[in-house]
Short mmCIF file of C-alpha atoms in Angstrom, two decimals:
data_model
loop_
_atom_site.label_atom_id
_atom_site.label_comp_id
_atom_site.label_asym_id
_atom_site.label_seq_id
_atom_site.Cartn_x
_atom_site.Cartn_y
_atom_site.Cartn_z
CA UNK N 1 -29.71 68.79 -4.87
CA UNK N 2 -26.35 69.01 -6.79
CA UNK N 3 -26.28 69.82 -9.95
CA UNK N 4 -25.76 67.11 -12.59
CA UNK N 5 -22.78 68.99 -14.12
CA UNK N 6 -21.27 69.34 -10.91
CA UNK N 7 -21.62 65.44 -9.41
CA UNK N 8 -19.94 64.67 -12.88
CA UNK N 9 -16.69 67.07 -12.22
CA UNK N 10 -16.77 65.27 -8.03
CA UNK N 11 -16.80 61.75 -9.89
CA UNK N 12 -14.00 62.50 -12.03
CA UNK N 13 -12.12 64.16 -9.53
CA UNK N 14 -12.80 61.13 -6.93
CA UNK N 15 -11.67 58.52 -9.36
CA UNK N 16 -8.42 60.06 -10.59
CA UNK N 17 -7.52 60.11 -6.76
CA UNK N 18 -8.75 56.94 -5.62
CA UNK N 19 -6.62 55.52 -8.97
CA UNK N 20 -3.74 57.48 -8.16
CA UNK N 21 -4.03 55.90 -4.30
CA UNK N 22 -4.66 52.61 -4.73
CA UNK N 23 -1.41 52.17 -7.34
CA UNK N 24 0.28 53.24 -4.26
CA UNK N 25 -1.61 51.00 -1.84
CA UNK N 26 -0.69 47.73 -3.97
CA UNK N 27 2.87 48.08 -4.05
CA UNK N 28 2.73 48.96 -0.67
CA UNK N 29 0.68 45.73 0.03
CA UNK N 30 3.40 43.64 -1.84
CA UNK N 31 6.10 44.76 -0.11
CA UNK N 32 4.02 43.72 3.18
CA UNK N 33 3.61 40.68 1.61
CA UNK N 34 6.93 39.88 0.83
CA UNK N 35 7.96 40.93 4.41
CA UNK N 36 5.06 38.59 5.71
CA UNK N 37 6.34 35.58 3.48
CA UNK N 38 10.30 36.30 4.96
CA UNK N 39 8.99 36.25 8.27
CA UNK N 40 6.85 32.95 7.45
CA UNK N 41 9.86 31.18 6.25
CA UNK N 42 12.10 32.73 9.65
CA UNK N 43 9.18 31.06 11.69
CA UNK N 44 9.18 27.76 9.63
CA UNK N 45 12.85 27.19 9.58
CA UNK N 46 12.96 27.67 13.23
CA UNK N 47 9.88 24.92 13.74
CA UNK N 48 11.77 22.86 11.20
CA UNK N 49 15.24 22.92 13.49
CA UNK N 50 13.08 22.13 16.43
CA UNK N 51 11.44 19.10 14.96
CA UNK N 52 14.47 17.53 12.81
CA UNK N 53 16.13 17.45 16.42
CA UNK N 54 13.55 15.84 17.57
CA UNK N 55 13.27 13.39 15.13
CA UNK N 56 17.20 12.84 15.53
CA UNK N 57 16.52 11.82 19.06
CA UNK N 58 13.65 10.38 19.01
CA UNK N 59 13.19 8.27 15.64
CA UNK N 60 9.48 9.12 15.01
CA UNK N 61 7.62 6.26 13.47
CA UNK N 62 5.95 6.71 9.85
CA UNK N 63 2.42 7.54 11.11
CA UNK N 64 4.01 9.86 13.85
CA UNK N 65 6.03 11.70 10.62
CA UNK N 66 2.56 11.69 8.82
CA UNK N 67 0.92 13.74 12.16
CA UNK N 68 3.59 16.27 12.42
CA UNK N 69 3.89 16.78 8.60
CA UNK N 70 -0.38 17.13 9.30
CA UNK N 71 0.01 19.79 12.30
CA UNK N 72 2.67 22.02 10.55
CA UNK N 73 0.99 22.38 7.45
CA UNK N 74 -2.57 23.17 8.78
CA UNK N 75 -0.67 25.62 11.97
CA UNK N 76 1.59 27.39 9.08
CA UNK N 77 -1.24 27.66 6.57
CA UNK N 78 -3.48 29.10 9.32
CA UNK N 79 -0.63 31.90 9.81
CA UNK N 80 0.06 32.91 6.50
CA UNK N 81 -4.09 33.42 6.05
CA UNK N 82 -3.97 35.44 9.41
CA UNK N 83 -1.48 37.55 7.80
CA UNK N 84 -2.16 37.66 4.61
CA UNK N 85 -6.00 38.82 4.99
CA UNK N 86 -4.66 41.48 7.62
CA UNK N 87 -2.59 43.11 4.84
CA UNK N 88 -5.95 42.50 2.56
CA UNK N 89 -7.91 44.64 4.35
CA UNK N 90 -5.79 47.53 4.38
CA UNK N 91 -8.14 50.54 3.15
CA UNK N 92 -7.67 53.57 1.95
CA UNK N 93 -7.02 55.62 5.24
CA UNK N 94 -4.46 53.23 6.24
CA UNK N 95 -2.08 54.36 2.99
CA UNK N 96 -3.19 57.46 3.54
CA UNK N 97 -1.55 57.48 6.59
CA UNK N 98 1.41 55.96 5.06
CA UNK N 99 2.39 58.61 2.64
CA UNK N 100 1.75 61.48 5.16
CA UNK N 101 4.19 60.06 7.51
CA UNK N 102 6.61 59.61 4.09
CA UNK N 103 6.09 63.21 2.89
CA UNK N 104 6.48 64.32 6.76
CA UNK N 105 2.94 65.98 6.12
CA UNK N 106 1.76 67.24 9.72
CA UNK N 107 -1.48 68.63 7.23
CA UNK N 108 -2.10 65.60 7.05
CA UNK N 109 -2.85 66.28 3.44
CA UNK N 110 -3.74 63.06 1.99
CA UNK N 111 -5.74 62.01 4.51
CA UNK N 112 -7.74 65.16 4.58
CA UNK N 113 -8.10 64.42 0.77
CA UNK N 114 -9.75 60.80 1.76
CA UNK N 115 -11.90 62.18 4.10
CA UNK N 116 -13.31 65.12 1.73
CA UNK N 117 -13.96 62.72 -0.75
CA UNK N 118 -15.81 60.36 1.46
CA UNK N 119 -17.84 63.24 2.44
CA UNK N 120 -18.76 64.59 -1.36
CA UNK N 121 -19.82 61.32 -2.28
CA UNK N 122 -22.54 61.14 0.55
CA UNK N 123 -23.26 65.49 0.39
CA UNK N 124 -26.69 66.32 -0.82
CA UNK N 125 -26.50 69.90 -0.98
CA UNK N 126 -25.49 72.47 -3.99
CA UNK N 127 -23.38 74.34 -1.87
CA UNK N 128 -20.85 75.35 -4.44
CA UNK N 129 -18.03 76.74 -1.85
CA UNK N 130 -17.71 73.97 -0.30
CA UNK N 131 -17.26 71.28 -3.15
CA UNK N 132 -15.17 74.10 -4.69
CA UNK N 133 -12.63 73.73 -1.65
CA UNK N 134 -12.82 70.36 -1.54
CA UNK N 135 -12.33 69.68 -5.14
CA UNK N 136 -9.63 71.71 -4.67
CA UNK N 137 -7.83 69.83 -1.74
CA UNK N 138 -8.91 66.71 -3.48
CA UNK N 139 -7.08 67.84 -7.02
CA UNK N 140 -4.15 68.92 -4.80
CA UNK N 141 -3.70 65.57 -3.37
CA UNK N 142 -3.72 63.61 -6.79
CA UNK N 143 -0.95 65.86 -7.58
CA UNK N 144 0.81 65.18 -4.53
CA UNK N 145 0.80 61.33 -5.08
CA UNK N 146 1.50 61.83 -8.71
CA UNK N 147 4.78 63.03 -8.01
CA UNK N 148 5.53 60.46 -5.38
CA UNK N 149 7.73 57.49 -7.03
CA UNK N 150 5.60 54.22 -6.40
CA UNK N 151 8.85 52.10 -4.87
CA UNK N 152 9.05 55.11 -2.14
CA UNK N 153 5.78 53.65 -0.29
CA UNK N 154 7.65 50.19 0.17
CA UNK N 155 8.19 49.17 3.81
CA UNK N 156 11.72 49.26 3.64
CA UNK N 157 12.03 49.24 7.40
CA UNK N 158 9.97 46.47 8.09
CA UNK N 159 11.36 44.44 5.12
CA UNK N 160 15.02 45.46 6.51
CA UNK N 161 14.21 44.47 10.00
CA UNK N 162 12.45 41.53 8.83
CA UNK N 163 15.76 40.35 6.65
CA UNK N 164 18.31 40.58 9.54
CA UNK N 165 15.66 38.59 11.64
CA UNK N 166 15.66 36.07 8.76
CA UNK N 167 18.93 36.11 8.27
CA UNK N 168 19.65 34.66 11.98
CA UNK N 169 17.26 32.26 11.82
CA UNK N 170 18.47 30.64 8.95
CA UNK N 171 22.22 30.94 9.98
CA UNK N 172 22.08 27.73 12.55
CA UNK N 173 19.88 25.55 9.54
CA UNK N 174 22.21 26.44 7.27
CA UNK N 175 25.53 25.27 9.21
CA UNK N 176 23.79 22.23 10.29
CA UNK N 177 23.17 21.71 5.96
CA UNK N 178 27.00 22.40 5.26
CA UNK N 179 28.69 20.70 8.30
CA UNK N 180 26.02 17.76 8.68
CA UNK N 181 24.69 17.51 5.15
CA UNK N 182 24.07 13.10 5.25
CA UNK N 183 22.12 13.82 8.69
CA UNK N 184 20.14 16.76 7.12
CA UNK N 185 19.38 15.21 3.99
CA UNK N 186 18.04 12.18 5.72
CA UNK N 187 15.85 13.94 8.23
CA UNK N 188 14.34 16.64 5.57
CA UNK N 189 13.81 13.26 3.19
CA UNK N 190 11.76 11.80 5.98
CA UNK N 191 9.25 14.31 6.94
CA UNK N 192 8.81 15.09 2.91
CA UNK N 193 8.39 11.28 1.93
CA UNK N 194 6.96 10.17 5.82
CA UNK N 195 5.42 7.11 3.81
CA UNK N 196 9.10 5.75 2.28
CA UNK N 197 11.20 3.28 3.49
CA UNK N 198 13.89 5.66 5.32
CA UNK N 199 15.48 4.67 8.24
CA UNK N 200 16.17 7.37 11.13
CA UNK N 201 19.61 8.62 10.57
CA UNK N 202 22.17 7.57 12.07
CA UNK N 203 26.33 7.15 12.28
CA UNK N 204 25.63 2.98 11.94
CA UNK N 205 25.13 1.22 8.56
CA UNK N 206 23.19 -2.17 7.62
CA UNK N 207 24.16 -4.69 5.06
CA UNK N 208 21.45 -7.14 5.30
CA UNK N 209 22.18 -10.48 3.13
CA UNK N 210 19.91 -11.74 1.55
CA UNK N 211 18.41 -8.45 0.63
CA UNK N 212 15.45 -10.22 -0.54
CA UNK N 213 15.63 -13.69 0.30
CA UNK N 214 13.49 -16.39 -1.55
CA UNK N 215 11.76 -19.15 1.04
CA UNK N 216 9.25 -22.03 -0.57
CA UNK N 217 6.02 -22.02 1.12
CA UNK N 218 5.96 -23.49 5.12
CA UNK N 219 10.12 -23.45 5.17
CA UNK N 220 12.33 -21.16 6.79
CA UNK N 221 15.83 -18.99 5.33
CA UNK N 222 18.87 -17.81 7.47
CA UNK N 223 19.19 -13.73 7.41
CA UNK N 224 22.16 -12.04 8.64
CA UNK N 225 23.18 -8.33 8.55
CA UNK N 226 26.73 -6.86 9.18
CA UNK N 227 26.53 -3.39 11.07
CA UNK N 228 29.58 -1.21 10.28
CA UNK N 229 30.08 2.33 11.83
CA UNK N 230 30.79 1.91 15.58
CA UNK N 231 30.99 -0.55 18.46
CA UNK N 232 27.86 -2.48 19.14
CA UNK N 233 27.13 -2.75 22.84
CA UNK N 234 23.58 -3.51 23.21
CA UNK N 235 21.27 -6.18 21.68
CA UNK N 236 20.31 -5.96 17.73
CA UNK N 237 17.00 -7.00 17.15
CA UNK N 238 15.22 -8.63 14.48
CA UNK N 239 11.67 -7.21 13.83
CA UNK N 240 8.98 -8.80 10.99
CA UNK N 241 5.67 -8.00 9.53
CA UNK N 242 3.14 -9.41 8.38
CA UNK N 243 -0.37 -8.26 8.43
CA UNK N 244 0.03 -5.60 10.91
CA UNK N 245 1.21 -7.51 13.17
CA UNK N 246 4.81 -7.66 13.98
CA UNK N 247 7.31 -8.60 16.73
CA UNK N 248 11.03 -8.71 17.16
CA UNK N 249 13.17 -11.58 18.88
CA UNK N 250 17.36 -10.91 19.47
CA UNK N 251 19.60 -11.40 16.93
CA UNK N 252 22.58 -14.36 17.45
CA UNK N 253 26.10 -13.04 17.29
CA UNK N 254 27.78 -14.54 14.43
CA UNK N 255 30.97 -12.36 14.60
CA UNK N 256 32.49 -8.63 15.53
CA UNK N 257 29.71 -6.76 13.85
CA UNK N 258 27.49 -9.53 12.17
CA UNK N 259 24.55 -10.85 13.53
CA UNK N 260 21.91 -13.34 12.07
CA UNK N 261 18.64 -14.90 12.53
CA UNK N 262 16.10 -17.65 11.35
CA UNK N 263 12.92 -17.31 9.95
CA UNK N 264 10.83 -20.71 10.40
CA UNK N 265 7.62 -22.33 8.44
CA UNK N 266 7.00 -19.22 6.84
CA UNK N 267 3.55 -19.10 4.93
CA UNK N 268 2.67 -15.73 4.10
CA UNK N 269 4.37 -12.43 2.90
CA UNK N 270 7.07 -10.85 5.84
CA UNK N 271 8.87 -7.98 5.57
CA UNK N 272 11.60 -7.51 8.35
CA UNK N 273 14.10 -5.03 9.38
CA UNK N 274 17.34 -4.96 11.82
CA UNK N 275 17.34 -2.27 14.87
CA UNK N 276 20.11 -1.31 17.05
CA UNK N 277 18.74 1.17 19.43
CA UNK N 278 16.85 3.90 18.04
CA UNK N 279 18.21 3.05 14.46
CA UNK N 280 17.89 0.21 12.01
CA UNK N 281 18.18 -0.70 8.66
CA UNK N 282 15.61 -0.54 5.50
CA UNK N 283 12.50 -3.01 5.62
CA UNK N 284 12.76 -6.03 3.64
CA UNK N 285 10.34 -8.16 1.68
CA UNK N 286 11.11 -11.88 1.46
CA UNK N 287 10.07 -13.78 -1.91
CA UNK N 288 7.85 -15.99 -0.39
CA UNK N 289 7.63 -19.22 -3.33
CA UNK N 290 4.09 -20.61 -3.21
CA UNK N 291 4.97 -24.18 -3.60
CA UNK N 292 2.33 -26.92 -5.09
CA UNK N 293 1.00 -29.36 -3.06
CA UNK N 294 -1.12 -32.34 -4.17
CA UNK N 295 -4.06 -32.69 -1.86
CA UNK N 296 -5.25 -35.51 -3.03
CA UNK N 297 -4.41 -38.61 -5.33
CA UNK N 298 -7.35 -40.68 -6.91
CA UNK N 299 -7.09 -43.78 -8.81
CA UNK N 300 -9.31 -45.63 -11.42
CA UNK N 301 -8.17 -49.01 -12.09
CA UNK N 302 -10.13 -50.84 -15.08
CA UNK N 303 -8.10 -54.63 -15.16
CA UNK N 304 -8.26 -56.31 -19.07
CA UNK N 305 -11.58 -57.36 -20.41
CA UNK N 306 -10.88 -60.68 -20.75
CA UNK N 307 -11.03 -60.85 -16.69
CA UNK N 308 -14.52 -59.81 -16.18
CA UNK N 309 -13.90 -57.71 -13.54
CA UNK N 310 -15.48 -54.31 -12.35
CA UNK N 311 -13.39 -51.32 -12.77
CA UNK N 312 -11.91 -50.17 -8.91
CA UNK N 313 -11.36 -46.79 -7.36
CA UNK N 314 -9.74 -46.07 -4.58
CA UNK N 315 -7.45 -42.89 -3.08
CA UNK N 316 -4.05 -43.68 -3.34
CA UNK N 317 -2.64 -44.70 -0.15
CA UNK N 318 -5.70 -46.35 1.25
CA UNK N 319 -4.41 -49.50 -0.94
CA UNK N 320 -1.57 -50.60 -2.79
CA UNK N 321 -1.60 -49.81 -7.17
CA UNK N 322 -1.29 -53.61 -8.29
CA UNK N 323 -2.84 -54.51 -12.24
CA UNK N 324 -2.77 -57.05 -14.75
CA UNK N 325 -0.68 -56.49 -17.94
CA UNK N 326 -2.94 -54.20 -19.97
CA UNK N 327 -4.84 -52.58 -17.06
CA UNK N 328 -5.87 -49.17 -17.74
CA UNK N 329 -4.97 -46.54 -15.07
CA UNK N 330 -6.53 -43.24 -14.43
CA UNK N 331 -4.50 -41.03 -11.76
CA UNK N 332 -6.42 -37.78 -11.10
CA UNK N 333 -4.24 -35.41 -9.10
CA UNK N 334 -5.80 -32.45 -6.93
CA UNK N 335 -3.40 -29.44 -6.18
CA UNK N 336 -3.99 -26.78 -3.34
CA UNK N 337 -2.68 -24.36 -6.25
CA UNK N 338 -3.73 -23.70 -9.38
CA UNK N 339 -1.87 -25.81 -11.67
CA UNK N 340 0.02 -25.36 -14.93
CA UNK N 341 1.09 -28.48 -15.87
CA UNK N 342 2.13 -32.00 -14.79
CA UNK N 343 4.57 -35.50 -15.77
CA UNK N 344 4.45 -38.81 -14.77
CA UNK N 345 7.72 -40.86 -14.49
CA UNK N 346 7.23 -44.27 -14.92
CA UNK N 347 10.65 -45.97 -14.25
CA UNK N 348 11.08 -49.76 -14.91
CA UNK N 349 13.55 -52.27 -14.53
CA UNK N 350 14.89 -51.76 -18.35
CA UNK N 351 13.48 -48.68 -19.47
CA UNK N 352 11.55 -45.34 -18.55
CA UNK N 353 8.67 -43.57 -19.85
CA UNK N 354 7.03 -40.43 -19.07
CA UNK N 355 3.53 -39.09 -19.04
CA UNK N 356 2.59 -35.78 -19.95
CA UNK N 357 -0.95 -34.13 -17.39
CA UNK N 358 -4.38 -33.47 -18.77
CA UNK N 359 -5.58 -30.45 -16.84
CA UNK N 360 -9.24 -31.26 -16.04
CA UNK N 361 -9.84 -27.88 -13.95
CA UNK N 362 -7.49 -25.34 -12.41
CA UNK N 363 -6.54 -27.75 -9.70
CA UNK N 364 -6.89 -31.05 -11.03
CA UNK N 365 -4.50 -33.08 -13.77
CA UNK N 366 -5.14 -36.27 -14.94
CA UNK N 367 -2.52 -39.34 -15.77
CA UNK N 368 -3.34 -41.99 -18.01
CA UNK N 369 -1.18 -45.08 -18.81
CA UNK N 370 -1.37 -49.40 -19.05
CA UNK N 371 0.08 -51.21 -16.35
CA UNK N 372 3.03 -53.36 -18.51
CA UNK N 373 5.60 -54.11 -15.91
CA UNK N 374 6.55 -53.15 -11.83
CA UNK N 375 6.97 -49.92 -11.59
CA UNK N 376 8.20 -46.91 -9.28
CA UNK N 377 6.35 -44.11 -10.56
CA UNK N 378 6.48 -40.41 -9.33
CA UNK N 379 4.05 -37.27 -10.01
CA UNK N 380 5.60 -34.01 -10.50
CA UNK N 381 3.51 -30.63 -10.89
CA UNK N 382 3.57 -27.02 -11.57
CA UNK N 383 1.62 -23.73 -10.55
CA UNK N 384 0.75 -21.48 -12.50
CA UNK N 385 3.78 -19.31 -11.34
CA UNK N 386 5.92 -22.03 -12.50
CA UNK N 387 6.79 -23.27 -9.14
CA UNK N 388 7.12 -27.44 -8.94
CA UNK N 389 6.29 -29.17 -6.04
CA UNK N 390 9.24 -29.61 -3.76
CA UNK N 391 8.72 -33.25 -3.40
CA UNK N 392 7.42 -34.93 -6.16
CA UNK N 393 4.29 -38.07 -5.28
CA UNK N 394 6.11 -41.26 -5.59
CA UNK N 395 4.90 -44.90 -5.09
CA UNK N 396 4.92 -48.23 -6.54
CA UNK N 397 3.24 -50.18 -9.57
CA UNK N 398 2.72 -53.83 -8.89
CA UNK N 399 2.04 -55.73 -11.28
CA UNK N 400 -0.23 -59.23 -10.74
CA UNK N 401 0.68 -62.65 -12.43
CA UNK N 402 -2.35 -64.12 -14.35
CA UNK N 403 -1.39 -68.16 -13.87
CA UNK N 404 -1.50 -70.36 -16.77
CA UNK N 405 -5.06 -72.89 -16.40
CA UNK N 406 -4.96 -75.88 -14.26
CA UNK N 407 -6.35 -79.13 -16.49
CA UNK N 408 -6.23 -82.81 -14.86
CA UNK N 409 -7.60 -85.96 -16.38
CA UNK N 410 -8.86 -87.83 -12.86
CA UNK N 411 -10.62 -90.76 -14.45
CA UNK N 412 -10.24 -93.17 -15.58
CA UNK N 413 -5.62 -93.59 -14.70
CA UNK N 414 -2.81 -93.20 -16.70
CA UNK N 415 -3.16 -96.62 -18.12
CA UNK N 416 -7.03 -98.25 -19.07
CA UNK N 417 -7.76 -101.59 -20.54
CA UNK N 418 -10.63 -101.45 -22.97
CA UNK N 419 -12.32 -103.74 -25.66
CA UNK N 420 -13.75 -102.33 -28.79
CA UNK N 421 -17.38 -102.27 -27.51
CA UNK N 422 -16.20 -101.13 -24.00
CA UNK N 423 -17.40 -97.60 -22.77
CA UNK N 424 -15.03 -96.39 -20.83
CA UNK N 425 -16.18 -93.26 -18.32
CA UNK N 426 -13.57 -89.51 -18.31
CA UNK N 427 -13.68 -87.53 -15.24
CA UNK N 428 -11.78 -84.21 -15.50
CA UNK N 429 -11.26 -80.51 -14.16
CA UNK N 430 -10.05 -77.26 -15.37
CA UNK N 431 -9.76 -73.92 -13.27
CA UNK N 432 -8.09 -70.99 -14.08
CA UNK N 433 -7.82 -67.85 -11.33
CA UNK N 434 -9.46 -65.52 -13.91
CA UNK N 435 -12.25 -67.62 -15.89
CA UNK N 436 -12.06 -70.09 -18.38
CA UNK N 437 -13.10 -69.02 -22.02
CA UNK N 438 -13.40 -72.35 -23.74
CA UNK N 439 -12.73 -76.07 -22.90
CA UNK N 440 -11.76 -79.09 -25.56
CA UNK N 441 -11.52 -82.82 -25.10
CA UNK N 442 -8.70 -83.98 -27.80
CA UNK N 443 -8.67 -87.70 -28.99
CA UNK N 444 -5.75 -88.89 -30.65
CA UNK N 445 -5.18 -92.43 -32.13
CA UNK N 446 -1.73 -93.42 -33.68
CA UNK N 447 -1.89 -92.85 -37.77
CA UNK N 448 -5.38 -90.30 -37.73
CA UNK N 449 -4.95 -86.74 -37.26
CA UNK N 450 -6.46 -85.22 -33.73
CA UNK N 451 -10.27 -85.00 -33.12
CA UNK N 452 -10.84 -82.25 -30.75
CA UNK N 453 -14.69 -82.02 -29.38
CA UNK N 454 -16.09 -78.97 -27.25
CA UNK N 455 -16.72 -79.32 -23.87
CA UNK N 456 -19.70 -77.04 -22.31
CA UNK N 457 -18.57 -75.34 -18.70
CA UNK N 458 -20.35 -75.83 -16.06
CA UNK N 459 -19.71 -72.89 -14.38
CA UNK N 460 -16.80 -69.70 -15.40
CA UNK N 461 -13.95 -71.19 -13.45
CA UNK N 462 -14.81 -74.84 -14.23
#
């Protein structure tokens, strides 16, 4: 059993070493980091070279950008763990070894000195000699690393070796950045940003007009793009999106270096691009105008009271709009938009008025107005974006004559012979197209004012 006294002056002994060691171990770890991260960066410029070339030939796609950007960083992350954990490890033996082979020690004295202390802290015995000698070799040791500066244990060789290699590898990156800087700068852009809008480089340059052309729902715009940078001697292409689904069609030559093409009943968001080859320009959105539409067109006549007839409704276009002076119109407008706001121009032979929408629902406006006069009337709207209708509702406003009353006398003739007692019979009619409200008989003699006398109806019209 060792004495208490004694396993105290092996633990102080032990730790002052170990200390003393493991300073030295850490620097020398850094420096075999540093020369790991070097030859990381060697490694990765090379894989970058490979790939931009690739890309410069090739023209990978977004997703396929996405992939390699994937692969690299989960092959190079890998490596650097690999390498990094391998330098971890490194015990105490290992640096050891290290500054024997620095001091030229063929004692092997450090070494010796890990080994000794291994072995006191697992001895059981109290035999004093040998802890004496191995404190001894132990103490001897700390004093040897002591006096060694901690930059000495540095791999310079490695990190030397490791710099030249470096230094090579990023020679041919480096003239490629000076003497083809646009091409660089383009490639590197497009595996760091794989998702943005950059087109494969290339010596050619597109000048797309419209850059962002505005088209009203269901029509169609004219595109054209002017290539500069070379001879054109193959097809340019016209490519659109929309949805995920795309396709391409040839371009029309308008001139040396200008090309165009037509876009036709376009209803929902496209973006489109020009492509020459392998290259082609940015990706363009077109402003696609949702233009109103009315869907429908109801009408609710009511004619003038005095007529007795039943209010009508009817669609427009299933029969004409014809009214009485004073009939009351009711024009309810459905949109296949959501609506804004709406105006009704009623234009007449001397004069013009206009009708401001009621908005019933988000779809539906309503027009009121009295039928005075014939009409040509016309129904603008607007969506909620603003956006009218490109052309407007327009129809006619006839307007129906009410004809005076038709009164006749048929007995007895123009010309009766009477005596005072004589009785002589009337016979009469009066029709009107719309109804009859009242009916007189007036008597008249020469020198008396006129007697007028009510007359029942037999029926409305008679």
């Amino acid at each position: 059993m060792v004495p208490p006294e004694t396993e105290w002056i092996i633990m102080r002994e032990i730790r002052e070493f170990s200390s003393t060691l493991n300073r030295l171990k850490k620097v020398w770890q850094l420096g075999l980091v540093l020369r790991t991260l070097i030859r990381l960066l060697g490694w990765f410029l090379i894989f970058a070279l490979f790939i931009g070339i690739a890309d410069y030939c090739l023209a990978f796609s977004p997703a396929e950008l996405t992939s390699i950007d994937g692969v690299t960083i989960t092959f190079f992350t890998l490596l650097i763990m690999v390498w990094i954990t391998r330098v971890a490890v490194l015990d105490s033996r290992a640096i050891a070894n290290r500054v024997d082979e620095l001091s030229n020690d063929s004692r092997r004295s450090i070494l010796s000195a890990v080994e000794l202390q291994d072995w006191l802290k697992e001895k059981k015995d109290d035999d004093d000699l040998s802890t004496f000698l191995a404190l001894r070799a132990i103490n001897r040791a700390t004093e040897q690393l002591k006096a060694i500066p901690l930059f000495t244990v540095l791999p310079k060789n490695k990190l030397q070796r490791q710099s030249r290699a470096f230094f090579w590898q990023a020679l041919f990156p480096a003239l490629l950045i000076v003497f083809y800087a646009p091409a660089t700068k383009t490639i590197t852009s497009r595996f760091l940003c794989p998702y943005e809008d950059i087109p494969p480089y290339s010596v050619y340059s597109f000048a797309v007009k419209p850059q962002m052309p505005e088209v009203l729902y269901g029509s169609g715009a004219e595109i054209s793009v002017a290539i500069n940078g070379g001879k054109i001697d193959g097809p340019v292409k016209f490519v659109a999106r929309s949805r995920e689904k795309s396709y391409e069609v040839a371009c029309f030559k308008l001139s040396d270096g200008n090309y165009g093409q037509r876009l036709e009943k376009v209803i929902a968001p496209v973006d489109f691009c020009f492509t020459y080859g392998r290259t082609r320009s940015k990706w363009h959105s077109i402003n696609l105008i949702l233009q109103p539409r009315v869907a429908l067109a109801q009408i609710a006549l009511t004619p003038p009271k005095y007529t007795n007839l039943p209010k009508r409704t009817f669609y427009l276009g299933n029969e004409p709009l014809a009214g009485l002076v004073g009939s009351r119109v009711k024009l309810i407008v459905t949109s296949n938009r959501p609506l804004l706001d709406g105006t009704l121009a009623i234009k007449r032979e001397d004069d013009e008025q206009t009708v401001a929408g009621k908005l019933l629902n988000q779809k539906d406006i309503e027009f009121t107005w009295n039928i005075e006069k014939a009409a040509q009337l016309k129904v603008s709207i607007r969506d909620v974006r603003g956006t009218p209708n490109l052309e407007p509702l327009t129809f006619r406003q006839r307007l129906l004559i009410d004809e005076k009353p038709e009164v006749a006398i048929t007995s007895p003739g123009m010309f009766a012979l009477a005596t005072a007692k004589s009785v002589v019979p009337l016979a009469g009619y009066a029709d009107d197209d719309y109804g009859l409200k009242s009916l007189e008989l007036v008597r008249s003699v020469m020198g008396f004012r006129d007697r007028t006398l009510a007359i029942g109806l037999l029926n409305q019209k008679r």
